[in-house]
XYZ file of C-alpha atoms in Angstrom:
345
model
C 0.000 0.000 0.000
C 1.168 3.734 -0.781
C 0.265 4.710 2.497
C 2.536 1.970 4.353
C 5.249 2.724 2.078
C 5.199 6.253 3.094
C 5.192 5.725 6.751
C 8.176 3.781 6.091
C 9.970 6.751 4.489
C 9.129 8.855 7.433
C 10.384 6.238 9.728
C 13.754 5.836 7.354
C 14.004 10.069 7.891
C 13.212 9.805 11.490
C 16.075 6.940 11.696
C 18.756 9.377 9.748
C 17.701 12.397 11.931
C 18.205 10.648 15.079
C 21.510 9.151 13.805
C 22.846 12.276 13.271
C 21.604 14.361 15.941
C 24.072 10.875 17.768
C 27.019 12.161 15.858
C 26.133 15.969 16.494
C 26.039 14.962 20.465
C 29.347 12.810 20.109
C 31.101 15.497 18.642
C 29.620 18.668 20.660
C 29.722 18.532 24.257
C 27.588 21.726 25.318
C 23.879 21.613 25.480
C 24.648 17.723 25.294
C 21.069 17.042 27.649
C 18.804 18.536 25.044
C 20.413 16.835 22.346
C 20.074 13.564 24.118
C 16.426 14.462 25.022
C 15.583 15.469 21.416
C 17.279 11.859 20.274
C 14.728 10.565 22.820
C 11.605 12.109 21.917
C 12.224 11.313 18.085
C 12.943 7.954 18.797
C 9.767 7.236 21.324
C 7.987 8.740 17.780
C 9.088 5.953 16.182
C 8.467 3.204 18.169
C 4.602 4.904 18.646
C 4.602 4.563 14.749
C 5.946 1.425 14.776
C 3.183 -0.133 16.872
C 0.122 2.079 16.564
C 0.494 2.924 12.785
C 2.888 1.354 10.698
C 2.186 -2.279 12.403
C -1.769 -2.480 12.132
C -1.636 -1.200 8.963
C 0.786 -3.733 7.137
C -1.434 -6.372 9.032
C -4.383 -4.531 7.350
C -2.802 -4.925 3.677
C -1.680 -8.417 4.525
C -4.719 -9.576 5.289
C -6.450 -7.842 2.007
C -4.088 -9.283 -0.345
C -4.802 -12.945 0.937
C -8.243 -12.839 1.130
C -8.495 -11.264 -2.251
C -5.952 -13.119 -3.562
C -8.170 -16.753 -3.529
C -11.764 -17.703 -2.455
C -12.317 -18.188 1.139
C -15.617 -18.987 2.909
C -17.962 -17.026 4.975
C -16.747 -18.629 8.398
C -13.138 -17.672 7.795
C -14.006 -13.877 6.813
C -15.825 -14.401 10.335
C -12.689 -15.072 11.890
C -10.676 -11.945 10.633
C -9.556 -10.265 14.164
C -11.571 -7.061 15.020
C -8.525 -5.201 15.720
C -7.403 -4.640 12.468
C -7.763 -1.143 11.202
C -11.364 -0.857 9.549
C -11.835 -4.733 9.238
C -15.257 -4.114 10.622
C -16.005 -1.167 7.699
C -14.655 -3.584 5.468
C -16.840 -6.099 6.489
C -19.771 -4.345 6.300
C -18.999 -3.282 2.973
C -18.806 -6.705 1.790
C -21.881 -7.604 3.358
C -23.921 -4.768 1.749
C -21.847 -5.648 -1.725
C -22.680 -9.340 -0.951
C -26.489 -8.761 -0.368
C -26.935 -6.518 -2.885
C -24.934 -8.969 -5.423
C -27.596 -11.734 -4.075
C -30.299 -9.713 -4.454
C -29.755 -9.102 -8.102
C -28.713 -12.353 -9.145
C -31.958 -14.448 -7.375
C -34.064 -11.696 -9.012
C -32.310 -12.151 -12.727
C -33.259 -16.116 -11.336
C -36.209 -16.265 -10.234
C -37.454 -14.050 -13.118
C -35.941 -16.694 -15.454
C -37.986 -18.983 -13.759
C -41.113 -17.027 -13.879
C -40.518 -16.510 -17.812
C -40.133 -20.403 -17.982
C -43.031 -21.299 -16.543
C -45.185 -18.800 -18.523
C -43.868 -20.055 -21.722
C -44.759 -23.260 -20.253
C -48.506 -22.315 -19.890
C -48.741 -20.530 -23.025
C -49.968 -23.279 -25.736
C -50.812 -20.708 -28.458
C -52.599 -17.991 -27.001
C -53.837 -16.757 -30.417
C -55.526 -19.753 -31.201
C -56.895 -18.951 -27.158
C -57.763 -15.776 -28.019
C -59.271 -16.116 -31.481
C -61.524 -19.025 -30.357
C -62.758 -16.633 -27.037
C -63.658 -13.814 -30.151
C -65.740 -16.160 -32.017
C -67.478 -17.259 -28.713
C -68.031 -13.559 -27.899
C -69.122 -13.013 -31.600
C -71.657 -15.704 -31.652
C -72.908 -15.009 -28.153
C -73.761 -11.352 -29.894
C -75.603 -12.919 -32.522
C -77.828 -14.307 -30.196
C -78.467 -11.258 -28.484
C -76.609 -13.233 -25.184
C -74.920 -10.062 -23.706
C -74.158 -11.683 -19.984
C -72.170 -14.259 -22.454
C -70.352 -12.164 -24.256
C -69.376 -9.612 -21.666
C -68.445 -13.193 -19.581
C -65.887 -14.476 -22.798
C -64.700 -10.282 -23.311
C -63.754 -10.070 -19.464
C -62.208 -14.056 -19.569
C -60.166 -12.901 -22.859
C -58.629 -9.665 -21.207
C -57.757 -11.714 -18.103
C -55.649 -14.415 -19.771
C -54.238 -11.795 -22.447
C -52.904 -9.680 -19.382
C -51.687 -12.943 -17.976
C -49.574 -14.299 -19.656
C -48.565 -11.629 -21.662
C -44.679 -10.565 -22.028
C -44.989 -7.255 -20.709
C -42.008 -6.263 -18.481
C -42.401 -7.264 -14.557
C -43.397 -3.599 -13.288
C -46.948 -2.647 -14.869
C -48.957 -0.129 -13.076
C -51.658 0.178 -10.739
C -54.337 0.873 -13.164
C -53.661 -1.878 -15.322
C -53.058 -3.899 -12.299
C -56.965 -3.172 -11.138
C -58.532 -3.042 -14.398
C -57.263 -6.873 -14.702
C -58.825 -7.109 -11.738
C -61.796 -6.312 -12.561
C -61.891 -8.599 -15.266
C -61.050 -11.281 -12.483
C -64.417 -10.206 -10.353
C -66.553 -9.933 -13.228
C -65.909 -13.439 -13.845
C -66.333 -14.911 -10.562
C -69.642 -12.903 -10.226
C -70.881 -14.634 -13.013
C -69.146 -18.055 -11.857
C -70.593 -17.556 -8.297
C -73.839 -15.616 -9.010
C -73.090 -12.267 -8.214
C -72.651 -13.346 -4.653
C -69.187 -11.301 -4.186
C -68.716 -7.840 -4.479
C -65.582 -5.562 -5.204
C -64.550 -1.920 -3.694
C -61.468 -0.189 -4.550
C -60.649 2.474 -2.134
C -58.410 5.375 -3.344
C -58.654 8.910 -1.902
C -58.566 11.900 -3.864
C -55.046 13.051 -2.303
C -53.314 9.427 -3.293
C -55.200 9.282 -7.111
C -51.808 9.659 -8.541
C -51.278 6.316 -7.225
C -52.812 4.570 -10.320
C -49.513 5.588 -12.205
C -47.651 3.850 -9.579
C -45.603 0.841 -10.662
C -46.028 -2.359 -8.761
C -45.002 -6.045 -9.585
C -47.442 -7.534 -12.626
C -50.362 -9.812 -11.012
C -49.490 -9.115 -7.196
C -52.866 -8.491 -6.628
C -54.804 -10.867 -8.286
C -53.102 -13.987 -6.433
C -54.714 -12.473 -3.022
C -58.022 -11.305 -4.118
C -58.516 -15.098 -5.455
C -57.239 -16.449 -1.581
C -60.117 -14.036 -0.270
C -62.899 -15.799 -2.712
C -61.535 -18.866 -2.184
C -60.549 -19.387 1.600
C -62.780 -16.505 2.971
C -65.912 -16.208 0.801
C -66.399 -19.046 -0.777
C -68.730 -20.600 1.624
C -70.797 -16.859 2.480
C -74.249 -17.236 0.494
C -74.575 -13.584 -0.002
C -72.667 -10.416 0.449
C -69.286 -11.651 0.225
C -66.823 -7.867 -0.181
C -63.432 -7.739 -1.316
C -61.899 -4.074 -0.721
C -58.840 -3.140 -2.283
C -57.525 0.082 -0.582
C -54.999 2.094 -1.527
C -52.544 4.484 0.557
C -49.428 6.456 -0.394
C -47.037 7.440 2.240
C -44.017 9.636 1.591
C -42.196 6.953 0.174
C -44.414 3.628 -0.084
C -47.270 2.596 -1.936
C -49.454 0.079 1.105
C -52.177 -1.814 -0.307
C -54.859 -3.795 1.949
C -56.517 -6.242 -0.038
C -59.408 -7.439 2.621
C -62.583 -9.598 2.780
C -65.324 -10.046 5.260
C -64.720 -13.413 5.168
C -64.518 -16.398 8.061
C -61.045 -15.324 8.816
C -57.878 -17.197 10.267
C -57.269 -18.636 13.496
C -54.022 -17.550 15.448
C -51.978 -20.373 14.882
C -53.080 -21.097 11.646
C -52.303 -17.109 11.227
C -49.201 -17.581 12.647
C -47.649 -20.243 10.397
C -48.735 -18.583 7.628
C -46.663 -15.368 8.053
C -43.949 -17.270 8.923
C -44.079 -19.221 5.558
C -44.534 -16.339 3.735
C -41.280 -14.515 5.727
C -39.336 -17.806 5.296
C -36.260 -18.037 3.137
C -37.041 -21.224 1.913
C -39.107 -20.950 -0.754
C -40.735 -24.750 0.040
C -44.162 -24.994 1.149
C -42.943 -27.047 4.019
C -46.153 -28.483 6.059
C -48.735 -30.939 4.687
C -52.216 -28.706 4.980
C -50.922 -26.023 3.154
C -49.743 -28.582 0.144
C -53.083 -29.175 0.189
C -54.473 -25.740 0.056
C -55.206 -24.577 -3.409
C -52.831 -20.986 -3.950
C -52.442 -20.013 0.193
C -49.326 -22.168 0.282
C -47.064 -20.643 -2.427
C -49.050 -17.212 -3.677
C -48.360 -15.196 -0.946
C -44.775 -16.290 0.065
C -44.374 -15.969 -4.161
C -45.828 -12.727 -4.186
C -43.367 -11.041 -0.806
C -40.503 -12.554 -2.267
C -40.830 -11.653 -5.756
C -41.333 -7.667 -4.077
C -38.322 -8.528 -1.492
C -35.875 -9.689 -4.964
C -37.226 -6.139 -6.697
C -37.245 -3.856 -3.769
C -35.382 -4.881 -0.611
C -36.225 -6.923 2.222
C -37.707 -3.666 3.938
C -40.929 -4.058 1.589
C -43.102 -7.684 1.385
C -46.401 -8.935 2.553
C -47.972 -9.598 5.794
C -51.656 -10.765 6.517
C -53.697 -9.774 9.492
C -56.913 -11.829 10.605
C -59.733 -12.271 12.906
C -61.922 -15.277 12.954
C -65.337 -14.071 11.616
C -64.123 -10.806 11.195
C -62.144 -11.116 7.671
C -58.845 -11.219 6.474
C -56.287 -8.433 5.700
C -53.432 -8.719 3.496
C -51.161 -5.630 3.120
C -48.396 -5.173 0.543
C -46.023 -2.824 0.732
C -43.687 -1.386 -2.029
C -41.786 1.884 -2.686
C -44.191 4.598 -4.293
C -42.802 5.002 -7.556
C -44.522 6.447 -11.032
C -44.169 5.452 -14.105
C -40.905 7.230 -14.937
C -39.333 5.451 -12.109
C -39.413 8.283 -9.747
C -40.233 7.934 -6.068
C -42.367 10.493 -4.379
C -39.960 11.614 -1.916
C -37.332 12.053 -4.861
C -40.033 14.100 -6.679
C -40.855 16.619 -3.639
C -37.485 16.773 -2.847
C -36.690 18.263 -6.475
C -39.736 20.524 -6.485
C -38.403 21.976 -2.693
C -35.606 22.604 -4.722
């Protein structure tokens, strides 16, 4: 390092000086003391360099060059002793580096995966698509307009599906798929479920907000399913939506039979699990519970950060809320602090 090799320069200067301020008191007898104290002081400054400075810090470059120098594991980085001059700087640098390097990859990963599987499910959408038109046409020619609106709203849903539009869409298009979704299951269910989307007037530029494709959908079919699907009449799903200085939270809810506490319980902690395995046997058995939701918070953790995700709240006979939280970002990419902040300025 530059830095070591200049403290060894001063050192080598510091060694000359005192060597001939020696020589200067050999040859000169008066004021002899001072000399020998100023050959004292210089060389107590060297042996303070020597151990406080010069010492730690050719450990410190040591230590760099062998740990970059070949791969070591986690548990000897671990081991690296804490006195070292900003080993534990450097270690949290790595760890933010290393998280951040993580983060990225599993996303580039899991979206591969995603991608995969999409491709997997589409078996020619056009011929999906043209044979839901000539449905729709024919239900028009027989003046059958519950029908056709029925095949319209069923065409919309699978074309916003499994289309290949990138993985951030925003709200509106998120909630006009949506509707698509209800309109369907009213007609599937016989109008027995209802849907409300809350918005206030302040937070309306929420609808340019970009969140994950089909993050809501996923939960709003656990609420018909798991909550409603047994209510005879006035089953509600409410989607509401609030914007915070810098996140986007929405509570998808239903006034459904709700959760128990334990059964509450091990859901969150599947969803907050790092293993990605639905690990018990009920919720293998469960039709999207097991794997949406932990899907849906890690697919926002991989994007966002592991301050953002998904957590459900319950009451038995009360309903079920699920709230999702992501930054509050529009369509250009901007946050809403980063916007304020610029107009402020």
């Amino acid at each position: 390092m530059k830095l070591v090799g200049r403290l060894r320069c001063i050192m080598c200067a510091e060694g000359i000086y005192i060597l001939m301020a020696h020589v200067l008191c050999s040859a000169v007898e008066k004021d002899g003391f001072i000399i020998v104290l100023g050959i004292a002081a210089q060389a107590a400054i060297l042996v303070v360099m020597l151990v406080w400075i010069v010492h730690p810090l050719k450990t410190f470059e040591d230590t760099l060059e062998y740990f970059a120098g070949e791969e070591q594991t986690e548990a000897e980085l671990e081991n690296i002793r804490d006195t070292i001059p900003y080993i534990r700087e450097m270690k949290i640098l790595v760890d933010k580096y290393s998280s951040r390097k993580i983060r990225r990859n599993s996303a580039e990963i899991f979206d591969k995966q995603t991608e995969l599987t999409a491709l997997q499910s589409q078996i020619n959408p056009h011929f999906l698509y043209n044979t839901l038109e000539s449905i729709r046409g024919q239900a028009l020619m027989d003046d059958n307009a519950e029908i056709a609106g029925m095949v319209e709203a069923l065409s919309s849903f699978f074309r916003y599906s499994i289309s290949r539009k990138g993985k951030l869409v925003t709200l509106r298009d998120e909630l006009a798929n949506i509707n698509n979704y209800m309109l369907i299951q009213r007609y599937r269910f016989n109008n027995r479920f209802s849907l409300e989307v809350i918005v206030d007037e302040e937070d309306e530029e929420a609808y340019d907000f970009l969140i994950p494709k089909l993050i809501i959908q996923p939960v709003v079919e656990n609420a018909i399913y798991h909550g409603l699907e047994e209510k005879l009449e006035g089953g509600k799903v409410i989607i509401e939506v609030i914007v915070t200085e810098k996140n986007l939270i929405l509570t998808i809810s239903d006034n459904g039979s709700g959760i128990d506490g334990t059964t509450l319980d091990k859901l969150n902690r599947r969803i907050h699990s790092q293993n990605m395995r639905v690990e018990d046997e009920d919720s293998q058995k469960q039709r999207n519970t097991g794997i949406a939701l932990p899907n849906i918070h890690k697919r926002i953790q991989l994007l966002f950060g592991e301050e953002y995700g998904v957590n459900v709240y319950s009451t038995v006979g009360q309903g079920t809320d699920v709230e999702i939280t992501i930054p509050a970002k529009d369509e250009r990419g901007i946050s809403l602090s980063d916007e304020k902040g610029n107009l402020k300025n």
